Amino acid sequence: MNIKKNAEEFASLFKKQKDEDFQFVFSGQYADMNSLLKKLKLNHNQNEVLKEIINLLLTDTYYGILLGFDGAANIGGVQQTYKVYNEQGNLISNCGELEAAAWEYFHSDNEK
């Protein structure tokens, strides 16, 4: 399997997880979160703004982690390139491929 494909698949899985986490927050299935949201007593417009804030936070967090793996951002104040391998021992990304794939999934106009 080529590294570019591995990087794209890895970034797509992060994007999928981010989307699932966002949906879960507002699904009513996350009891603690549901309780806190109810305490806020937000009207529809306020709820929509909160959704935008949480979506942006999750996007920046997941995207930032991917960039951190690729050495394009720091993780906990340390900036270096990490080598991530899948279960078959295949390298997920050489420096740069993960950053490019993450941009496509999280920030391109054609969000996948």
PDB file of C-alpha atoms in Angstrom:
ATOM      1  CA  MET A   1       0.000   0.000   0.000  1.00  0.00           C
ATOM      2  CA  ASN A   2       1.451   3.373  -0.862  1.00  0.00           C
ATOM      3  CA  ILE A   3       2.129   5.959   1.829  1.00  0.00           C
ATOM      4  CA  LYS A   4      -0.047   8.669   0.264  1.00  0.00           C
ATOM      5  CA  LYS A   5      -3.036   6.320   0.373  1.00  0.00           C
ATOM      6  CA  ASN A   6      -2.241   5.431   4.004  1.00  0.00           C
ATOM      7  CA  ALA A   7      -2.081   9.128   4.937  1.00  0.00           C
ATOM      8  CA  GLU A   8      -5.383   9.835   3.180  1.00  0.00           C
ATOM      9  CA  GLU A   9      -7.102   6.904   4.882  1.00  0.00           C
ATOM     10  CA  PHE A  10      -5.698   7.900   8.296  1.00  0.00           C
ATOM     11  CA  ALA A  11      -6.872  11.511   7.870  1.00  0.00           C
ATOM     12  CA  SER A  12     -10.294  10.324   6.677  1.00  0.00           C
ATOM     13  CA  LEU A  13     -10.674   8.167   9.794  1.00  0.00           C
ATOM     14  CA  PHE A  14      -9.871  11.163  12.015  1.00  0.00           C
ATOM     15  CA  LYS A  15     -12.447  13.236  10.127  1.00  0.00           C
ATOM     16  CA  LYS A  16     -15.030  10.476  10.487  1.00  0.00           C
ATOM     17  CA  GLN A  17     -14.334  10.225  14.237  1.00  0.00           C
ATOM     18  CA  LYS A  18     -14.598  14.002  14.626  1.00  0.00           C
ATOM     19  CA  ASP A  19     -17.972  13.990  12.838  1.00  0.00           C
ATOM     20  CA  GLU A  20     -19.210  11.091  14.987  1.00  0.00           C
ATOM     21  CA  ASP A  21     -18.088  12.839  18.181  1.00  0.00           C
ATOM     22  CA  PHE A  22     -19.888  16.029  17.130  1.00  0.00           C
ATOM     23  CA  GLN A  23     -23.100  14.129  16.401  1.00  0.00           C
ATOM     24  CA  PHE A  24     -22.850  12.246  19.697  1.00  0.00           C
ATOM     25  CA  VAL A  25     -22.627  15.477  21.716  1.00  0.00           C
ATOM     26  CA  PHE A  26     -26.016  16.620  20.431  1.00  0.00           C
ATOM     27  CA  SER A  27     -27.706  13.221  20.067  1.00  0.00           C
ATOM     28  CA  GLY A  28     -29.013  13.092  23.630  1.00  0.00           C
ATOM     29  CA  GLN A  29     -27.238   9.746  24.149  1.00  0.00           C
ATOM     30  CA  TYR A  30     -24.308  11.234  26.086  1.00  0.00           C
ATOM     31  CA  ALA A  31     -26.018  11.573  29.486  1.00  0.00           C
ATOM     32  CA  ASP A  32     -23.528  13.942  31.129  1.00  0.00           C
ATOM     33  CA  MET A  33     -23.382  16.216  28.080  1.00  0.00           C
ATOM     34  CA  ASN A  34     -27.150  16.126  27.647  1.00  0.00           C
ATOM     35  CA  SER A  35     -27.615  17.171  31.275  1.00  0.00           C
ATOM     36  CA  LEU A  36     -25.216  20.098  30.894  1.00  0.00           C
ATOM     37  CA  LEU A  37     -26.814  21.234  27.634  1.00  0.00           C
ATOM     38  CA  LYS A  38     -30.238  21.246  29.271  1.00  0.00           C
ATOM     39  CA  LYS A  39     -28.893  23.357  32.148  1.00  0.00           C
ATOM     40  CA  LEU A  40     -27.888  26.059  29.676  1.00  0.00           C
ATOM     41  CA  LYS A  41     -31.519  26.527  28.543  1.00  0.00           C
ATOM     42  CA  LEU A  42     -30.387  27.845  25.170  1.00  0.00           C
ATOM     43  CA  ASN A  43     -32.817  29.117  22.577  1.00  0.00           C
ATOM     44  CA  HIS A  44     -32.531  27.824  19.005  1.00  0.00           C
ATOM     45  CA  ASN A  45     -30.089  30.535  17.837  1.00  0.00           C
ATOM     46  CA  GLN A  46     -27.867  30.113  20.874  1.00  0.00           C
ATOM     47  CA  ASN A  47     -27.875  26.348  20.392  1.00  0.00           C
ATOM     48  CA  GLU A  48     -26.783  26.792  16.770  1.00  0.00           C
ATOM     49  CA  VAL A  49     -23.893  29.041  17.854  1.00  0.00           C
ATOM     50  CA  LEU A  50     -22.860  26.475  20.462  1.00  0.00           C
ATOM     51  CA  LYS A  51     -22.879  23.793  17.748  1.00  0.00           C
ATOM     52  CA  GLU A  52     -20.628  25.955  15.575  1.00  0.00           C
ATOM     53  CA  ILE A  53     -18.229  26.501  18.491  1.00  0.00           C
ATOM     54  CA  ILE A  54     -18.026  22.795  19.321  1.00  0.00           C
ATOM     55  CA  ASN A  55     -17.636  21.849  15.656  1.00  0.00           C
ATOM     56  CA  LEU A  56     -14.783  24.347  15.265  1.00  0.00           C
ATOM     57  CA  LEU A  57     -13.122  23.131  18.463  1.00  0.00           C
ATOM     58  CA  LEU A  58     -13.299  19.484  17.384  1.00  0.00           C
ATOM     59  CA  THR A  59     -12.088  20.325  13.874  1.00  0.00           C
ATOM     60  CA  ASP A  60      -9.103  22.279  15.168  1.00  0.00           C
ATOM     61  CA  THR A  61      -8.284  19.595  17.746  1.00  0.00           C
ATOM     62  CA  TYR A  62      -8.365  16.628  15.374  1.00  0.00           C
ATOM     63  CA  TYR A  63      -6.620  18.570  12.602  1.00  0.00           C
ATOM     64  CA  GLY A  64      -3.963  19.789  15.045  1.00  0.00           C
ATOM     65  CA  ILE A  65      -3.235  16.263  16.248  1.00  0.00           C
ATOM     66  CA  LEU A  66      -2.707  15.091  12.668  1.00  0.00           C
ATOM     67  CA  LEU A  67      -0.388  18.033  11.995  1.00  0.00           C
ATOM     68  CA  GLY A  68       1.448  17.215  15.211  1.00  0.00           C
ATOM     69  CA  PHE A  69       2.084  13.657  14.012  1.00  0.00           C
ATOM     70  CA  ASP A  70       3.431  15.072  10.753  1.00  0.00           C
ATOM     71  CA  GLY A  71       5.759  17.526  12.509  1.00  0.00           C
ATOM     72  CA  ALA A  72       3.855  20.553  11.191  1.00  0.00           C
ATOM     73  CA  ALA A  73       2.543  21.562  14.648  1.00  0.00           C
ATOM     74  CA  ASN A  74       3.514  20.925  18.233  1.00  0.00           C
ATOM     75  CA  ILE A  75       1.988  18.410  20.607  1.00  0.00           C
ATOM     76  CA  GLY A  76       2.294  19.517  24.210  1.00  0.00           C
ATOM     77  CA  GLY A  77       4.917  22.082  23.326  1.00  0.00           C
ATOM     78  CA  VAL A  78       7.136  19.645  21.398  1.00  0.00           C
ATOM     79  CA  GLN A  79       7.337  19.843  17.623  1.00  0.00           C
ATOM     80  CA  GLN A  80       8.847  16.845  15.901  1.00  0.00           C
ATOM     81  CA  THR A  81       7.887  14.332  13.250  1.00  0.00           C
ATOM     82  CA  TYR A  82       6.382  11.070  14.489  1.00  0.00           C
ATOM     83  CA  LYS A  83       6.319   7.838  12.535  1.00  0.00           C
ATOM     84  CA  VAL A  84       2.935   6.144  12.733  1.00  0.00           C
ATOM     85  CA  TYR A  85       2.432   2.625  11.406  1.00  0.00           C
ATOM     86  CA  ASN A  86      -0.720   0.594  10.826  1.00  0.00           C
ATOM     87  CA  GLU A  87      -1.200  -2.949  12.165  1.00  0.00           C
ATOM     88  CA  GLN A  88       0.442  -4.441   9.080  1.00  0.00           C
ATOM     89  CA  GLY A  89       3.600  -2.411   9.786  1.00  0.00           C
ATOM     90  CA  ASN A  90       3.022   0.007   6.921  1.00  0.00           C
ATOM     91  CA  LEU A  91       4.129   3.588   7.448  1.00  0.00           C
ATOM     92  CA  ILE A  92       1.095   5.900   7.516  1.00  0.00           C
ATOM     93  CA  SER A  93       2.921   9.001   6.354  1.00  0.00           C
ATOM     94  CA  ASN A  94       6.256  10.453   5.406  1.00  0.00           C
ATOM     95  CA  CYS A  95       6.698  14.048   6.470  1.00  0.00           C
ATOM     96  CA  GLY A  96       4.116  16.134   4.610  1.00  0.00           C
ATOM     97  CA  GLU A  97       1.629  13.576   3.321  1.00  0.00           C
ATOM     98  CA  LEU A  98      -0.471  13.570   6.481  1.00  0.00           C
ATOM     99  CA  GLU A  99      -0.571  17.372   6.637  1.00  0.00           C
ATOM    100  CA  ALA A 100      -1.795  17.536   3.032  1.00  0.00           C
ATOM    101  CA  ALA A 101      -4.411  14.818   3.547  1.00  0.00           C
ATOM    102  CA  ALA A 102      -5.619  16.423   6.788  1.00  0.00           C
ATOM    103  CA  TRP A 103      -6.077  19.761   5.021  1.00  0.00           C
ATOM    104  CA  GLU A 104      -8.213  18.092   2.363  1.00  0.00           C
ATOM    105  CA  TYR A 105     -10.475  16.393   4.911  1.00  0.00           C
ATOM    106  CA  PHE A 106     -10.774  19.190   7.437  1.00  0.00           C
ATOM    107  CA  HIS A 107     -10.375  22.500   5.616  1.00  0.00           C
ATOM    108  CA  SER A 108     -10.740  22.227   1.854  1.00  0.00           C
ATOM    109  CA  ASP A 109     -13.783  23.725   0.196  1.00  0.00           C
ATOM    110  CA  ASN A 110     -14.629  20.205  -0.993  1.00  0.00           C
ATOM    111  CA  GLU A 111     -14.782  18.648   2.488  1.00  0.00           C
ATOM    112  CA  LYS A 112     -14.855  14.914   1.956  1.00  0.00           C
TER     113      LYS A 112
END
